[in-house]
Coordinates of C-alpha atoms and ligand atoms in Angstrom, one line a residue:
X1364 CA 10.4 43.1 22.6
X1365 CA 8.6 41.6 25.6
X1366 CA 5.4 43.2 24.4
X1367 CA 5.7 41.8 21.0
X1368 CA 6.2 38.3 22.3
X1369 CA 3.2 38.5 24.6
X1370 CA 1.2 39.9 21.6
X1371 CA 2.3 37.0 19.4
X1372 CA 1.5 34.5 22.1
X1373 CA -2.0 36.0 22.6
X1374 CA -2.5 35.8 18.8
X1375 CA -1.4 32.2 18.7
X1376 CA -3.9 31.4 21.5
X1377 CA -6.8 33.0 19.6
X1378 CA -5.9 31.2 16.4
X1379 CA -5.7 27.8 18.2
X1380 CA -9.0 28.4 19.9
X1381 CA -10.6 28.9 16.5
X1382 CA -9.1 25.6 15.1
X1383 CA -5.8 23.8 15.0
X1384 CA -3.9 23.8 11.8
X1385 CA -1.0 21.7 13.2
X1386 CA -1.2 18.0 12.7
X1387 CA -2.1 15.8 15.6
X1388 CA 0.8 14.4 17.5
X1389 CA 1.8 10.9 16.3
X1390 CA 1.0 8.0 18.6
X1391 CA 4.0 6.5 20.4
X1392 CA 4.3 3.7 17.8
X1393 CA 4.1 4.6 14.1
X1394 CA 5.3 2.7 10.9
X1395 CA 8.7 3.2 9.4
X1396 CA 8.5 4.7 5.9
X1397 CA 9.5 1.3 4.5
X1398 CA 6.4 -0.2 6.2
X1399 CA 4.1 2.5 4.8
X1400 CA 5.3 1.7 1.3
X1401 CA 4.7 -2.0 2.1
X1402 CA 1.1 -1.3 3.3
X1403 CA 0.4 0.5 0.0
X1404 CA 1.4 -2.5 -2.0
X1405 CA -1.6 -4.3 -0.5
X1406 CA -1.1 -7.6 -2.3
X1407 CA 1.9 -9.5 -3.7
X1408 CA 2.9 -13.0 -4.8
X1409 CA 4.8 -15.8 -3.2
X1410 CA 6.3 -18.3 -5.5
X1411 CA 7.0 -21.8 -4.2
X1412 CA 9.3 -23.5 -6.6
X1413 CA 12.2 -25.9 -5.9
X1414 CA 13.1 -29.6 -5.9
X1415 CA 9.8 -30.4 -4.2
X1416 CA 8.0 -29.5 -7.4
X1417 CA 9.8 -32.5 -9.0
X1418 CA 9.4 -34.9 -6.1
X1419 CA 5.7 -34.1 -5.4
X1420 CA 6.5 -33.2 -1.8
X1421 CA 5.9 -30.2 0.5
X1422 CA 9.0 -30.6 2.6
X1423 CA 12.1 -32.1 1.0
X1424 CA 14.3 -34.2 3.4
X1425 CA 17.5 -32.6 2.2
X1426 CA 19.0 -35.6 0.4
X1427 CA 17.5 -34.9 -3.0
X1428 CA 19.9 -34.8 -5.9
X1429 CA 20.2 -31.5 -7.6
X1430 CA 19.8 -33.5 -10.8
X1431 CA 16.1 -33.6 -10.0
X1432 CA 15.6 -29.9 -10.6
X1433 CA 14.8 -29.8 -14.3
X1434 CA 12.1 -27.3 -15.4
X1435 CA 11.6 -27.8 -19.1
X1436 CA 10.1 -24.4 -20.0
X1437 CA 11.0 -21.9 -17.3
X1438 CA 10.7 -18.3 -18.4
X1439 CA 11.1 -15.6 -15.7
X1440 CA 9.3 -13.0 -17.8
X1441 CA 6.3 -15.2 -18.3
X1442 CA 6.1 -15.8 -14.5
X1443 CA 6.4 -12.2 -13.7
X1444 CA 3.9 -11.3 -16.3
X1445 CA 1.3 -13.5 -14.6
X1446 CA 2.0 -11.7 -11.3
X1447 CA 1.7 -8.3 -13.0
X1448 CA -1.5 -9.2 -14.8
X1449 CA -3.0 -10.4 -11.6
X1450 CA -2.2 -6.9 -10.2
X1451 CA 0.1 -8.3 -7.6
X1452 CA 2.7 -5.7 -6.8
X1453 CA 5.6 -7.9 -5.8
X1454 CA 7.1 -11.4 -5.8
X1455 CA 8.8 -13.3 -3.0
X1456 CA 10.7 -16.3 -4.3
X1457 CA 11.7 -19.4 -2.3
X1458 CA 15.4 -19.0 -2.9
X1459 CA 15.9 -21.9 -0.5
X1460 CA 13.2 -24.0 1.1
X1461 CA 13.7 -26.4 4.1
X1462 CA 15.4 -29.0 1.9
X1463 CA 18.4 -26.6 1.4
X1464 CA 18.5 -26.6 -2.4
X1465 CA 19.5 -23.2 -3.6
X1466 CA 17.8 -21.7 -6.7
X1467 CA 20.9 -19.5 -7.3
X1468 CA 24.5 -20.7 -7.9
X1469 CA 25.6 -19.9 -4.3
X1470 CA 29.3 -19.9 -3.8
X1471 CA 28.8 -21.4 -0.4
X1472 CA 27.3 -24.8 -1.4
X1473 CA 27.2 -27.3 -4.2
X1474 CA 23.6 -28.1 -3.4
X1475 CA 22.2 -25.7 -6.0
X1476 CA 21.0 -25.0 -9.5
X1477 CA 24.6 -25.1 -10.7
X1478 CA 24.6 -28.9 -10.4
X1479 CA 21.2 -29.3 -12.0
X1480 CA 20.3 -29.9 -15.6
X1481 CA 18.6 -26.5 -15.8
X1482 CA 20.4 -24.6 -18.5
X1483 CA 23.2 -27.1 -18.3
X1484 CA 24.1 -25.8 -14.8
X1485 CA 24.4 -22.2 -16.1
X1486 CA 21.0 -21.1 -14.9
X1487 CA 20.1 -18.9 -12.0
X1488 CA 16.4 -18.9 -11.1
X1489 CA 16.8 -16.2 -8.4
X1490 CA 18.8 -13.9 -10.7
X1491 CA 16.4 -14.4 -13.7
X1492 CA 13.3 -13.7 -11.6
X1493 CA 14.9 -10.7 -9.9
X1494 CA 15.9 -9.2 -13.3
X1495 CA 12.4 -9.9 -14.8
X1496 CA 10.8 -8.2 -11.8
X1497 CA 12.8 -5.1 -12.4
X1498 CA 12.0 -5.2 -16.1
X1499 CA 8.2 -5.3 -15.3
X1500 CA 8.1 -3.0 -12.4
X1501 CA 7.4 -5.7 -9.8
X1502 CA 9.1 -5.5 -6.4
X1503 CA 11.3 -8.5 -5.6
X1504 CA 11.5 -10.3 -2.3
X1505 CA 13.3 -13.4 -0.9
X1506 CA 12.3 -16.4 1.2
X1507 CA 15.4 -18.1 2.6
X1508 CA 14.5 -20.9 4.9
X1509 CA 16.5 -20.8 8.2
X1510 CA 15.9 -24.5 8.7
X1511 CA 18.2 -26.4 6.3
X1512 CA 17.8 -30.2 6.2
X1513 CA 20.7 -30.6 3.8
X1514 CA 23.5 -28.8 5.5
X1515 CA 25.8 -30.8 7.7
X1516 CA 26.4 -28.0 10.1
X1517 CA 22.8 -27.2 10.8
X1518 CA 22.3 -26.6 14.5
X1519 CA 25.9 -25.3 15.1
X1520 CA 27.5 -21.9 14.9
X1521 CA 29.1 -22.8 11.6
X1522 CA 25.7 -23.0 9.9
X1523 CA 24.8 -19.5 11.1
X1524 CA 27.9 -18.2 9.3
X1525 CA 26.8 -20.1 6.2
X1526 CA 23.3 -18.6 6.5
X1527 CA 24.5 -15.0 7.0
X1528 CA 26.8 -15.4 4.1
X1529 CA 23.9 -16.4 1.9
X1530 CA 21.8 -13.4 3.1
X1531 CA 24.7 -11.2 2.2
X1532 CA 25.3 -12.9 -1.2
X1533 CA 21.6 -12.7 -2.1
X1534 CA 21.2 -9.1 -1.2
X1535 CA 24.5 -8.1 -2.9
X1536 CA 23.7 -9.9 -6.1
X1537 CA 19.9 -9.5 -6.4
X1538 CA 18.9 -6.7 -4.1
X1539 CA 17.4 -4.3 -3.1
X1540 CA 14.5 -6.4 -2.0
X1541 CA 11.2 -5.2 -0.6
X1542 CA 10.7 -8.1 1.9
X1543 CA 12.7 -11.0 3.4
X1544 CA 10.7 -13.9 4.7
X1545 CA 12.2 -16.0 7.5
X1546 CA 10.1 -19.0 8.0
X1547 CA 9.6 -20.2 11.5
X1548 CA 9.2 -23.9 10.6
X1549 CA 11.7 -26.1 12.3
X1550 CA 10.7 -29.7 11.9
X1551 CA 13.7 -31.7 13.3
X1552 CA 14.7 -34.6 11.3
X1553 CA 16.7 -34.4 8.0
X1554 CA 19.6 -35.5 5.9
X1555 CA 22.1 -33.0 7.4
X1556 CA 25.0 -34.0 5.2
X1557 CA 24.4 -37.7 5.7
X1558 CA 23.9 -37.7 9.5
X1559 CA 20.2 -38.6 8.9
X1560 CA 19.1 -37.6 12.4
X1561 CA 16.8 -35.3 14.4
X1562 CA 18.2 -31.9 15.1
X1563 CA 16.3 -29.5 17.2
X1564 CA 17.5 -26.1 17.9
X1565 CA 16.6 -25.2 21.5
X1566 CA 14.8 -22.1 20.4
X1567 CA 14.7 -21.0 16.8
X1568 CA 14.2 -17.5 18.0
X1569 CA 17.5 -17.5 19.9
X1570 CA 19.6 -19.9 17.8
X1571 CA 19.4 -17.9 14.6
X1572 CA 20.5 -14.7 16.3
X1573 CA 18.2 -12.6 14.1
X1574 CA 19.6 -9.2 15.1
X1575 CA 22.8 -10.1 13.3
X1576 CA 20.9 -11.1 10.1
X1577 CA 18.8 -8.0 10.3
X1578 CA 21.9 -5.8 10.5
X1579 CA 23.0 -7.2 7.2
X1580 CA 19.6 -6.4 5.7
X1581 CA 19.6 -2.9 7.0
X1582 CA 23.1 -2.4 5.6
X1583 CA 22.4 -3.8 2.1
X1584 CA 18.7 -3.2 1.6
X1585 CA 17.4 -0.5 4.0
X1586 CA 14.0 -0.4 2.4
X1587 CA 13.4 -4.1 3.1
X1588 CA 10.5 -5.2 5.4
X1589 CA 11.6 -8.2 7.5
X1590 CA 9.1 -10.9 8.2
X1591 CA 10.4 -12.9 11.0
X1592 CA 9.9 -14.1 14.6
X1593 CA 12.3 -11.5 15.9
X1594 CA 12.0 -7.8 15.5
X1595 CA 9.5 -8.2 12.7
X1596 CA 8.5 -5.4 10.4
X1597 CA 5.6 -7.6 9.5
X1598 CA 4.1 -10.5 11.4
X1599 CA 2.4 -13.8 10.7
X1600 CA -1.4 -13.4 10.9
X1601 CA -1.6 -16.7 12.8
X1602 CA -3.0 -18.9 10.0
X1603 CA -2.3 -19.9 6.4
X1604 CA -5.9 -19.4 5.2
X1605 CA -5.5 -15.8 4.3
X1606 CA -7.7 -14.6 7.2
X1607 CA -6.6 -11.6 9.3
X1608 CA -8.8 -11.2 12.3
X1609 CA -11.4 -8.5 12.2
X1610 CA -9.9 -7.1 15.4
X1611 CA -6.3 -6.4 14.5
X1612 CA -3.8 -3.9 15.7
X1613 CA -0.7 -3.3 13.6
X1614 CA 1.3 -2.9 16.8
X1615 CA 2.9 -5.8 18.8
X1616 CA 5.6 -6.4 21.3
X1617 CA 8.1 -8.8 19.7
X1618 CA 9.2 -10.4 23.0
X1619 CA 5.6 -11.4 23.7
X1620 CA 4.7 -12.5 20.2
X1621 CA 7.2 -15.3 20.1
X1622 CA 7.9 -15.9 23.8
X1623 CA 10.6 -18.6 24.2
X1624 CA 10.4 -19.3 20.5
X1625 CA 6.8 -20.3 20.7
X1626 CA 4.1 -18.5 18.7
X1627 CA 1.6 -16.6 20.8
X1628 CA -1.4 -17.2 18.5
X1629 CA -3.8 -14.7 20.1
X1630 CA -1.2 -11.9 20.0
X1631 CA -0.3 -12.8 16.4
X1632 CA -4.0 -12.7 15.5
X1633 CA -5.0 -9.5 17.2
X1634 CA -1.7 -7.5 17.7
X1635 CA -1.6 -5.4 20.7
X1636 CA -3.0 -1.9 21.2
X1637 CA -0.1 -1.1 23.5
X1638 CA 2.5 -3.1 21.4
X1639 CA 6.0 -1.5 21.3
X1640 CA 6.6 -2.0 17.5
X1641 CA 4.8 -1.5 14.3
X1642 CA 4.5 -5.1 13.1
X1643 CA 1.4 -5.4 11.0
X1644 CA -0.2 -8.7 10.0
X1645 CA 0.5 -10.3 6.6
X1646 CA -1.8 -13.1 5.3
X1647 CA 0.2 -15.8 3.6
X1648 CA -2.0 -18.3 1.7
X1649 CA -1.6 -20.6 -1.3
X1650 CA -3.7 -20.5 -4.4
X1651 CA -3.7 -24.3 -4.0
X1652 CA -4.1 -26.7 -1.1
X1653 CA -0.3 -27.2 -0.9
X1654 CA 2.5 -24.6 -1.3
X1655 CA 4.2 -26.5 -4.1
X1656 CA 2.8 -27.9 -7.3
X1657 CA 1.1 -31.3 -7.2
X1658 CA -0.6 -32.6 -10.3
X1659 CA -3.5 -33.9 -8.2
X1660 CA -4.4 -30.5 -6.7
X1661 CA -6.6 -27.8 -8.0
X1662 CA -6.5 -24.0 -7.5
X1663 CA -9.0 -22.0 -5.5
X1664 CA -11.8 -20.4 -7.4
X1665 CA -11.9 -16.7 -8.1
X1666 CA -14.7 -16.4 -5.6
X1667 CA -12.6 -18.0 -2.8
X1668 CA -9.7 -15.7 -3.7
X1669 CA -12.1 -12.7 -3.5
X1670 CA -13.1 -13.7 0.0
X1671 CA -9.5 -14.0 0.9
X1672 CA -8.9 -10.5 -0.5
X1673 CA -11.6 -9.2 1.8
X1674 CA -10.2 -10.9 4.9
X1675 CA -6.6 -9.8 4.2
X1676 CA -6.3 -6.5 2.3
X1677 CA -9.7 -5.6 3.8
X1678 CA -8.5 -6.1 7.4
X1679 CA -5.6 -3.7 7.6
X1680 CA -2.8 -6.0 6.5
X1681 CA -1.4 -7.4 3.3
X1682 CA -2.1 -10.5 1.1
X1683 CA 0.8 -12.7 0.2
X1684 CA -0.7 -15.1 -2.3
X1685 CA 1.4 -18.1 -3.2
X1686 CA 1.7 -19.5 -6.8
X1687 CA 3.1 -22.8 -7.7
X1688 CA 5.0 -23.3 -10.9
X1689 CA 4.7 -26.8 -12.3
X1690 CA 7.4 -29.0 -13.7
X1691 CA 7.7 -26.9 -16.8
X1692 CA 8.3 -23.9 -14.5
X1693 CA 5.0 -22.4 -15.7
X1694 CA 2.0 -21.3 -13.6
X1695 CA -0.6 -23.9 -14.6
X1696 CA -3.2 -22.6 -17.0
X1697 CA -6.2 -23.1 -14.6
X1698 CA -4.4 -21.1 -11.9
X1699 CA -3.8 -18.3 -14.3
X1700 CA -7.5 -18.4 -15.2
X1701 CA -8.5 -18.2 -11.6
X1702 CA -6.2 -15.4 -10.9
X1703 CA -7.4 -13.3 -13.8
X1704 CA -11.0 -13.9 -12.9
X1705 CA -10.2 -12.9 -9.4
X1706 CA -8.5 -9.7 -10.6
X1707 CA -11.6 -8.9 -12.7
X1708 CA -13.9 -9.4 -9.7
X1709 CA -11.8 -7.1 -7.5
X1710 CA -11.5 -4.4 -10.2
X1711 CA -15.2 -4.6 -11.1
X1712 CA -16.3 -4.4 -7.4
X1713 CA -14.0 -1.5 -6.4
X1714 CA -13.9 0.5 -9.7
X1715 CA -16.5 3.1 -9.0
X1716 CA -16.4 4.9 -5.7
X1717 CA -20.0 5.9 -5.2
X1718 CA -18.9 8.6 -2.7
X1719 CA -17.1 10.5 -5.4
X1720 CA -20.2 12.5 -6.2
X1721 CA -21.6 12.7 -2.7
X1722 CA -21.3 15.5 -0.2
X1723 CA -19.2 14.8 2.9
X1724 CA -19.7 16.5 6.3
X1725 CA -18.3 15.8 9.8
X1726 CA -19.4 16.4 13.3
X1727 CA -16.2 18.4 14.0
X1728 CA -12.8 18.9 12.6
X1729 CA -9.5 20.1 13.7
X1730 CA -9.3 23.1 11.3
X1731 CA -8.1 24.1 7.9
X1732 CA -6.7 21.2 5.9
X1733 CA -8.3 18.6 8.1
X1734 CA -11.9 19.0 6.9
X1735 CA -14.3 16.3 5.6
X1736 CA -13.2 16.8 2.0
X1737 CA -9.8 15.3 2.9
X1738 CA -11.4 11.9 3.0
X1739 CA -12.6 12.0 -0.6
X1740 CA -9.5 10.6 -2.2
X1741 CA -7.2 13.6 -1.6
X1742 CA -3.6 12.2 -1.6
X1743 CA -1.9 12.3 1.8
X1744 CA -4.8 14.5 3.3
X1745 CA -6.9 13.2 6.2
X1746 CA -9.7 14.4 8.3
X1747 CA -8.6 15.0 11.9
X1748 CA -10.3 16.0 15.1
X1749 CA -9.0 18.4 17.7
X1750 CA -6.6 17.1 20.3
X1751 CA -9.3 16.5 22.9
X1752 CA -11.8 14.9 20.5
X1753 CA -11.6 11.2 20.1
X1754 CA -15.0 10.5 18.6
X1755 CA -16.7 11.8 15.6
X1756 CA -19.3 11.2 12.8
X1757 CA -18.9 11.4 9.0
X1758 CA -22.1 12.1 7.0
X1759 CA -22.2 11.2 3.3
X1760 CA -25.2 12.5 1.4
X1761 CA -26.3 11.8 -2.2
X1762 CA -28.9 13.7 -4.3
X1763 CA -30.4 10.4 -5.4
X1764 CA -30.3 7.0 -3.6
X1765 CA -27.4 4.7 -4.3
X1766 CA -27.1 1.0 -3.7
X1767 CA -24.0 -0.2 -2.0
X1768 CA -22.3 -3.4 -0.9
X1769 CA -19.0 -2.3 0.6
X1770 CA -17.8 0.6 2.8
X1771 CA -14.0 1.2 2.8
X1772 CA -12.3 3.2 5.6
X1773 CA -8.6 4.0 5.9
X1774 CA -6.7 5.6 8.7
X1775 CA -3.7 7.9 8.2
X1776 CA -1.4 5.4 9.7
X1777 CA 1.7 7.6 9.4
X1778 CA 0.5 9.0 12.7
X1779 CA -0.4 5.6 14.2
X1780 CA -3.4 3.3 14.4
X1781 CA -6.1 4.8 16.5
X1782 CA -9.7 3.7 16.0
X1783 CA -11.1 1.3 18.6
X1784 CA -14.7 1.1 17.6
X1785 CA -17.0 2.3 14.8
X1786 CA -20.4 1.8 13.3
X1787 CA -21.9 2.3 9.8
X1788 CA -25.5 3.5 9.7
X1789 CA -28.0 4.5 6.9
X1790 CA -30.8 6.9 7.3
X1791 CA -34.2 5.3 7.3
X1792 CA -36.7 8.2 7.5
X1793 CA -36.0 9.9 10.8
X1794 CA -34.1 7.0 12.2
X1795 CA -30.6 5.7 11.7
X1796 CA -30.2 2.0 11.1
X1797 CA -26.9 0.2 11.8
X1798 CA -25.7 -1.8 8.7
X1799 CA -22.2 -2.7 9.9
X1800 CA -19.9 -2.2 12.9
X1801 CA -16.4 -3.0 13.8
X1802 CA -13.5 -2.4 16.1
X1803 CA -10.1 -1.7 14.5
X1804 CA -9.6 0.0 11.1
X1805 CA -5.8 0.4 10.4
X1806 CA -4.4 1.0 6.9
X1807 CA -7.6 -0.2 5.2
X1808 CA -10.8 -1.8 6.3
X1809 CA -13.3 -3.1 3.8
X1810 CA -16.7 -3.8 5.4
X1811 CA -18.9 -6.1 3.3
X1812 CA -22.6 -5.5 4.1
X1813 CA -24.7 -8.5 4.6
X1814 CA -27.1 -7.4 1.9
X1815 CA -26.9 -4.6 -0.6
X1816 CA -28.3 -1.4 0.9
X1817 CA -30.1 1.4 -0.9
X1818 CA -29.8 4.8 0.8
X1819 CA -29.2 8.5 0.1
X1820 CA -27.5 9.1 3.5
X1821 CA -24.8 7.3 5.4
X1822 CA -23.3 8.0 8.8
X1823 CA -20.0 6.5 10.0
X1824 CA -19.6 6.9 13.7
X1825 CA -16.2 6.6 15.2
X1826 CA -17.2 5.7 18.8
X1827 CA -13.8 5.3 20.4
X1828 CA -10.2 6.1 19.5
X1829 CA -6.8 6.1 21.2
X1830 CA -6.4 9.8 20.2
X1831 CA -7.8 12.4 17.9
X1832 CA -9.2 10.8 14.7
X1833 CA -7.0 10.8 11.6
X1834 CA -9.1 9.3 8.8
X1835 CA -7.5 9.2 5.3
X1836 CA -10.3 7.9 3.3
X1837 CA -13.9 6.8 3.2
X1838 CA -15.3 5.2 0.1
X1839 CA -18.5 3.4 -0.9
X1840 CA -19.0 0.6 -3.5
Ligands
FUL493 C1 5.6 -22.7 6.2 C2 6.5 -23.7 5.5 O1 6.8 -24.8 6.3 C3 5.7 -24.1 4.2 O2 6.4 -25.1 3.5 C4 5.6 -22.8 3.4 O3 6.8 -22.4 2.9 C5 4.9 -21.7 4.2 C6 4.8 -20.4 3.5 O4 5.5 -21.5 5.4 O5 6.0 -22.5 7.5

């Protein structure tokens, strides 16, 4: 028996010396399955709609009469169809914004659609949108403002109970949801049931007692990604322009991100290579200057939206693009036009992967199943280097020269984010010429080249990595 064991061990040693066919060990921080699904969505809609739409404001004070909420032509299917046609994969609705008005007939307040003229008080915007999302295969998400300028108990323990009851009510009646969005805005003054005063919570981070809210979410909607200032599954990218930094880790340490309730902007922007939690950046941005509809404002152009796509989806995070229904409850026609033109631009640009008919080679690979070919769009496969190899080159060769504008690189993030530095080069006779370079990659990195480049050979150099390389995909457009 002893002999057999030593024989088997010796055999295993020879095989491993030839190549490793086991996957590389995961990094210490990796995404949860719900976060991997979220990354794959890449882009989804925000919908800002409430009493502000009818008062022409961005932040309601909290004393607005529910009578003001009166969309004349709201149609949840039409709204979701716009989202779907724009190739947005989900929709997060402002169930309650800072003014406290609830778009569903909550049993915990009278300040809701049930006291509005909409459908004679029988309407339920949250319910109608959630149902339309399910009908059209769009994932549904909820924004529920923690700050509530209407509620008389805001700032006390009683309000927290109200808030948690609403989270439970929403998830029970309209879940499961793919994301819950807990806005960090806490402005101070408000109506507060008639008190008309300034109420500051010492530290939003501590007051709301997020772990208790998150427990409710885990219980009722385990697949939900939580966007919040505490224990985030996804974090703010530090601006509302749709720009994730070029240097961006998906990892972050929550206690340092929001220290004492204050946003740590550099950490939100860059994440932390040694962060303790997978908390990738999400870029929230509105198609218009404001979040809510204002007749005086115009939507961004398709070109502006395309740039936003490159700086969000193209930088390892997701794009949360906000739409603003007008007083009819419809997405304004010019916004729909911009969205569809944007979708066409993205589709046209990234339709034909020029690397599909190229030959891939790598400087070294881990072994069977982790070869160069794994990067050519093979589902779930990835190129990996041996345990002690943290650099490597990918060569892409064409029979005839191609002209390219974009290089796309993806890491196999299930095993963690690793790449620290890379460069893209083209062959120029006997020389290699650098055409792009970067630091982090993450789920997906799109590198726009300054000018279109014509070449028949490309080299992507991974110059530094936190562990063996695990590259899921390289594509060229
Ligand atoms: C901010 C809010 O104050 C804005 O009104 C908007 O909802 C935006 C998405 O988040 O913090």
